[in-house]
XYZ file of C-alpha atoms in Angstrom:
292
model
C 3.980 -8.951 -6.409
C 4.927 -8.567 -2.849
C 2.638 -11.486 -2.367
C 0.266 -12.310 0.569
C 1.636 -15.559 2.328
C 1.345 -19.262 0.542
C -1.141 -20.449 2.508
C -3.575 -18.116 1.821
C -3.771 -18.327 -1.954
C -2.504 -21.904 -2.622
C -4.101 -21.943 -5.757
C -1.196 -19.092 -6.898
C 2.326 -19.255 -7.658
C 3.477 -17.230 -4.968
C 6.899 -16.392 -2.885
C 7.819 -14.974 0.107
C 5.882 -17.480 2.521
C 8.976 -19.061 3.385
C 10.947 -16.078 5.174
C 11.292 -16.360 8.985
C 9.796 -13.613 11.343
C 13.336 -12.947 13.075
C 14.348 -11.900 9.364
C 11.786 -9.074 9.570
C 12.797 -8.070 12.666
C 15.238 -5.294 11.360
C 14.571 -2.081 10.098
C 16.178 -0.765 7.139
C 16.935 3.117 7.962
C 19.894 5.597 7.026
C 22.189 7.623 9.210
C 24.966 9.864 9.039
C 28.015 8.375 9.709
C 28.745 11.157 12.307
C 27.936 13.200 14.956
C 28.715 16.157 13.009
C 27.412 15.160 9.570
C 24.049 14.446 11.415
C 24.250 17.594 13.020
C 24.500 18.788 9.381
C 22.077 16.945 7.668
C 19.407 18.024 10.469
C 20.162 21.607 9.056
C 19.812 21.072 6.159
C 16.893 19.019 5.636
C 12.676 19.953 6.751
C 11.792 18.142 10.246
C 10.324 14.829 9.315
C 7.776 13.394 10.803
C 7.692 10.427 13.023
C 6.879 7.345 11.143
C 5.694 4.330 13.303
C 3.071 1.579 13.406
C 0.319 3.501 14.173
C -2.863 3.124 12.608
C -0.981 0.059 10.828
C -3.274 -3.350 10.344
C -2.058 -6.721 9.928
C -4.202 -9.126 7.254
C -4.434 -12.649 7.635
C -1.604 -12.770 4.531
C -0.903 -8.853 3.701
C -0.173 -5.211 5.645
C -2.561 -2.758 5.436
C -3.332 1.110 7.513
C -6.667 2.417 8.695
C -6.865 5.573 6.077
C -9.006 8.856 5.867
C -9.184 11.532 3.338
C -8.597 14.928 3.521
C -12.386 15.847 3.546
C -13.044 12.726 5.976
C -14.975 13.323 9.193
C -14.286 11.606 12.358
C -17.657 10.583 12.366
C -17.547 8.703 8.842
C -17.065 4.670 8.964
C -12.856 3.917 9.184
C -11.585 2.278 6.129
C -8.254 0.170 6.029
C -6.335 0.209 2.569
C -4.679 -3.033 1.163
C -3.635 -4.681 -2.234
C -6.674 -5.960 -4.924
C -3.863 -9.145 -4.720
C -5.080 -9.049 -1.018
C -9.146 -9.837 -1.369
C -9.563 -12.727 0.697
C -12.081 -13.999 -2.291
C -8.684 -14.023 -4.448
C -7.182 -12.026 -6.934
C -9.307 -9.741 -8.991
C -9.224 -10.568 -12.389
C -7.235 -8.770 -15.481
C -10.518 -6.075 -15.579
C -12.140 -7.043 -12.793
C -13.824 -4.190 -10.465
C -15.717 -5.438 -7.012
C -17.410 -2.671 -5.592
C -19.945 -3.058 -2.493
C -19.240 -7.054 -1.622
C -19.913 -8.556 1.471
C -17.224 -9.124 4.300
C -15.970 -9.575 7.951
C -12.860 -10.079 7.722
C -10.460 -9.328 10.759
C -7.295 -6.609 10.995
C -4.824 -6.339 13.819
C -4.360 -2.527 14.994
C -1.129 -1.686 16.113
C 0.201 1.185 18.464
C 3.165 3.308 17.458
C 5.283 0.200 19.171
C 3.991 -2.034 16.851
C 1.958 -4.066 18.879
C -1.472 -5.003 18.670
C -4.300 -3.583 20.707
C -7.313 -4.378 18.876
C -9.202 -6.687 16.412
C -11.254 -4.380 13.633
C -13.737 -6.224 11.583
C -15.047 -4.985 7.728
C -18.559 -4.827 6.911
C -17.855 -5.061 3.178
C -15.106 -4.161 0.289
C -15.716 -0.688 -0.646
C -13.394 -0.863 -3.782
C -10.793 -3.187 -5.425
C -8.951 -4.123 -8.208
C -6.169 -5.089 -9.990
C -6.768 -2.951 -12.845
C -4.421 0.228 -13.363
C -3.834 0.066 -9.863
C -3.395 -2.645 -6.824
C -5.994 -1.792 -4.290
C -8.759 -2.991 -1.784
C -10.661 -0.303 0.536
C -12.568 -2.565 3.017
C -15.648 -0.637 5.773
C -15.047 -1.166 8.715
C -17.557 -1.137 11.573
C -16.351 1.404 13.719
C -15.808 4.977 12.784
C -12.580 6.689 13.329
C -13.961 8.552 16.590
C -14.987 5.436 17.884
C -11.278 4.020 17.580
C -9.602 6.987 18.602
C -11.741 6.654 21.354
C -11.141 3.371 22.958
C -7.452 3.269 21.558
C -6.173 6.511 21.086
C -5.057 5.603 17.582
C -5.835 8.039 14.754
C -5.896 7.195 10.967
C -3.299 8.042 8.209
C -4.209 10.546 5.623
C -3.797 9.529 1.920
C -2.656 12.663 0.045
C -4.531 13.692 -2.980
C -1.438 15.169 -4.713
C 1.074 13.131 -6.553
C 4.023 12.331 -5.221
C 7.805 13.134 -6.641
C 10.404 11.669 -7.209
C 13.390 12.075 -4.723
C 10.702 11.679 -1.921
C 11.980 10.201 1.573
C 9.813 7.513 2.316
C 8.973 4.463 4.717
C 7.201 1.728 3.602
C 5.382 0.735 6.940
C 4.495 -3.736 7.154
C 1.957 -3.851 10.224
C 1.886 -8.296 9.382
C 5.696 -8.309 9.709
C 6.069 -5.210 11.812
C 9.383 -4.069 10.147
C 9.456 -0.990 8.544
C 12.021 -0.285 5.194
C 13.095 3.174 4.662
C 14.278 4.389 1.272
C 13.377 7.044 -1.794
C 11.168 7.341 -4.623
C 13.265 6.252 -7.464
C 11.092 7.631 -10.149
C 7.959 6.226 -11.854
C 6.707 3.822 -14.566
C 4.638 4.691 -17.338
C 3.244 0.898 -17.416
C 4.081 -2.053 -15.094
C 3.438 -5.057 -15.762
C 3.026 -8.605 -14.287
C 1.576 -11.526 -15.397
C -1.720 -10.570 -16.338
C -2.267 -7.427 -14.827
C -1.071 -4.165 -16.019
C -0.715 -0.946 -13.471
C -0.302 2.855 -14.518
C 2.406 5.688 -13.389
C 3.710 3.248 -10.979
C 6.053 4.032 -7.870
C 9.513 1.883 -8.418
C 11.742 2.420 -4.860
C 14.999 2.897 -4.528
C 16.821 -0.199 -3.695
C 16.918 -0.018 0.173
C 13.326 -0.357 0.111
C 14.053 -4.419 -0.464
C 10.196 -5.753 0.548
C 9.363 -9.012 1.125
C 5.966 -11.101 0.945
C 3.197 -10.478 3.807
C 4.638 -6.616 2.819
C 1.891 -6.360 0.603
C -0.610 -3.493 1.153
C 1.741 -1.851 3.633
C 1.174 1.922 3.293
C 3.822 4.115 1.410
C 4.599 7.124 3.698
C 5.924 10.444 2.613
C 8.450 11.020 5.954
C 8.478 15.103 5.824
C 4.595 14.999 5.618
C 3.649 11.776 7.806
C 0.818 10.961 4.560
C 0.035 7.689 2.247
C 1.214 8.560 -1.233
C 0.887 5.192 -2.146
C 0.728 1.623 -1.699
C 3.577 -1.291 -1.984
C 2.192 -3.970 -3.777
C 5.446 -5.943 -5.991
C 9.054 -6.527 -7.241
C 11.397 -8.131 -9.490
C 12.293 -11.577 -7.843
C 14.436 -13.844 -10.275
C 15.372 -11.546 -13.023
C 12.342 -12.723 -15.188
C 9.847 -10.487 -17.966
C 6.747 -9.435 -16.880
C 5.962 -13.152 -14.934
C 3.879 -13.206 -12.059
C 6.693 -12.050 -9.257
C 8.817 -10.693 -11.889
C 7.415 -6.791 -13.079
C 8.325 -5.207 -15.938
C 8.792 -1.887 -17.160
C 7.283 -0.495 -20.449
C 7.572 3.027 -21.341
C 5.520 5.321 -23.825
C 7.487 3.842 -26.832
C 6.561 0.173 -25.610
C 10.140 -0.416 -24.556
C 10.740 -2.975 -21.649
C 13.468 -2.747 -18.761
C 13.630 -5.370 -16.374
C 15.176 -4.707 -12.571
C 15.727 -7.660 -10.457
C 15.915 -6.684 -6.906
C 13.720 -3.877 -7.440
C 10.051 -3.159 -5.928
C 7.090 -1.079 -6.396
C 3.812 0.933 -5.405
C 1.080 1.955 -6.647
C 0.251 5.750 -6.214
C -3.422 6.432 -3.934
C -3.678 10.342 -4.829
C -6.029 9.449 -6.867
C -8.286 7.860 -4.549
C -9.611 11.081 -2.473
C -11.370 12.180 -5.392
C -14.024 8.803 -5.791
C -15.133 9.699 -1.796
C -17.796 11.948 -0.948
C -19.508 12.737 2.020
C -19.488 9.966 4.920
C -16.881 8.352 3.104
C -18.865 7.256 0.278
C -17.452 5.532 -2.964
C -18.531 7.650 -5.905
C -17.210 6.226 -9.318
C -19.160 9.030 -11.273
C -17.867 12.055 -8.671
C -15.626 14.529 -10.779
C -11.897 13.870 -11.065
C -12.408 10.019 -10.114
C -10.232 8.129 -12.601
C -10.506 4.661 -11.062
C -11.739 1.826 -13.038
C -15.584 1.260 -12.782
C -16.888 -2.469 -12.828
């Protein structure tokens, strides 16, 4: 995993706590090598949207967005999307589904400059797990009219269609404020680490090189501006499905290992399990997420 920082889980064997802020300082982008090929390539491609640090949070140890859904309304309670390896209880178990727990915990918003103008606070985890997927959907106590409001900051929208492979994306860190800009390589049939298994994961091209404290950070589709999933881990020291170490399996139950290489898990499949007033529905139709 992408982990969250050392000293928040000290109980887990965890990486990533040890790299300085000046290293995430830089931004990992492409550009043509001329004034004429990027006339060319501004032809040739769709307009892309602009991809900054708005409506990015920083955890105590992880990233994370303020996120709506397609049907959302602006007067439904905000929600801010993270990693289930984010829960500030610890990590969910192999299995484990928390739905409806109590919480205040804190998250940094950030402007499109990456800085931050306001403390939110949750009033409980909505969702999260560890199961299939890597996610935590925290409540907050504001609703997203009441933050546009007083910081002109709108949420991102988490598409409900899968994403495909040759996507431009930007995986966006609101702890380290650093963004990493890349492609979807392709997906994995199973993923596993440790424990924990996840389904039709995202693996990144290899400019997308994360780092811990990236964890959480919200996956964003560059010619649509929308979350099509969340970064959550990579291949560290060249190891087999260890903790810090994913592994590919495929259908047949063959593994492939990539050191150097990191992953997301996919959130289309999240708008379906909200209903009106941006309420968690398990049993709504089309919601494949894991029940407890």
């Amino acid at each position: 995993m992408n982990k969250p920082l050392l000293a928040a889980l000290a109980t887990l064997v965890i990486t990533g706590a040890g790299v300085a802020p000046a290293a995430a300082a830089q931004t990992t982008s492409a550009a043509p090598a001329s004034a004429k090929a990027a006339q060319s390539h501004a032809q040739a491609a769709p307009a892309a949207k602009a991809v900054d640090f708005a409506g990015t949070v920083a955890l105590s140890n992880c990233s994370g967005s303020v996120i709506r859904f397609p049907a959302s309304a602006d007067s439904d309670p905000a929600l801010v999307l993270s990693n289930g390896h984010c829960l500030e209880t610890g990590f969910p178990a192999p299995g484990e589904v928390i739905v409806g727990q109590s919480s205040s915990r804190s998250f940094g918003l950030l402007n499109s400059a990456g800085s931050q103008v306001a403390t939110l606070r949750a009033s409980k985890v909505v969702y999260s797990t560890m199961t299939d997927t890597d996610v935590t959907i925290y409540q907050l106590t504001r609703t997203y009219a009441q933050i546009r409001s007083s910081y002109g900051i709108s949420p991102l929208t988490v598409s409900d269609t899968h994403p495909v492979a040759g996507t431009a994306i930007k995986v966006v860190s609101g702890y380290w404020k650093r963004t990493y800009s890349c492609s979807i390589d392709g997906f994995v049939y199973r993923l596993k680490e440790g424990g924990w298994t996840w389904k039709d994961s995202v693996r990144y091209t290899s400019a997308c090189n994360t780092i811990g404290g990236t964890s959480g950070s919200p996956v964003i589709d560059t010619a649509t501006g929308k979350v099509v999933a969340v970064n959550n881990t990579g291949n560290e020291d060249g190891e087999r499905c260890t903790e810090n170490n994913p592994c590919e399996v495929d259908q047949s139950g063959n593994v492939t290992v990539r050191q150097g290489i990191n992953y997301a898990e996919e959130t289309y499949q999240i708008p379906a399990c909200f209903t009106t007033g941006n309420r968690l529905d398990l049993n709504a139709a089309g919601c494949v997420l894991p029940k407890p």
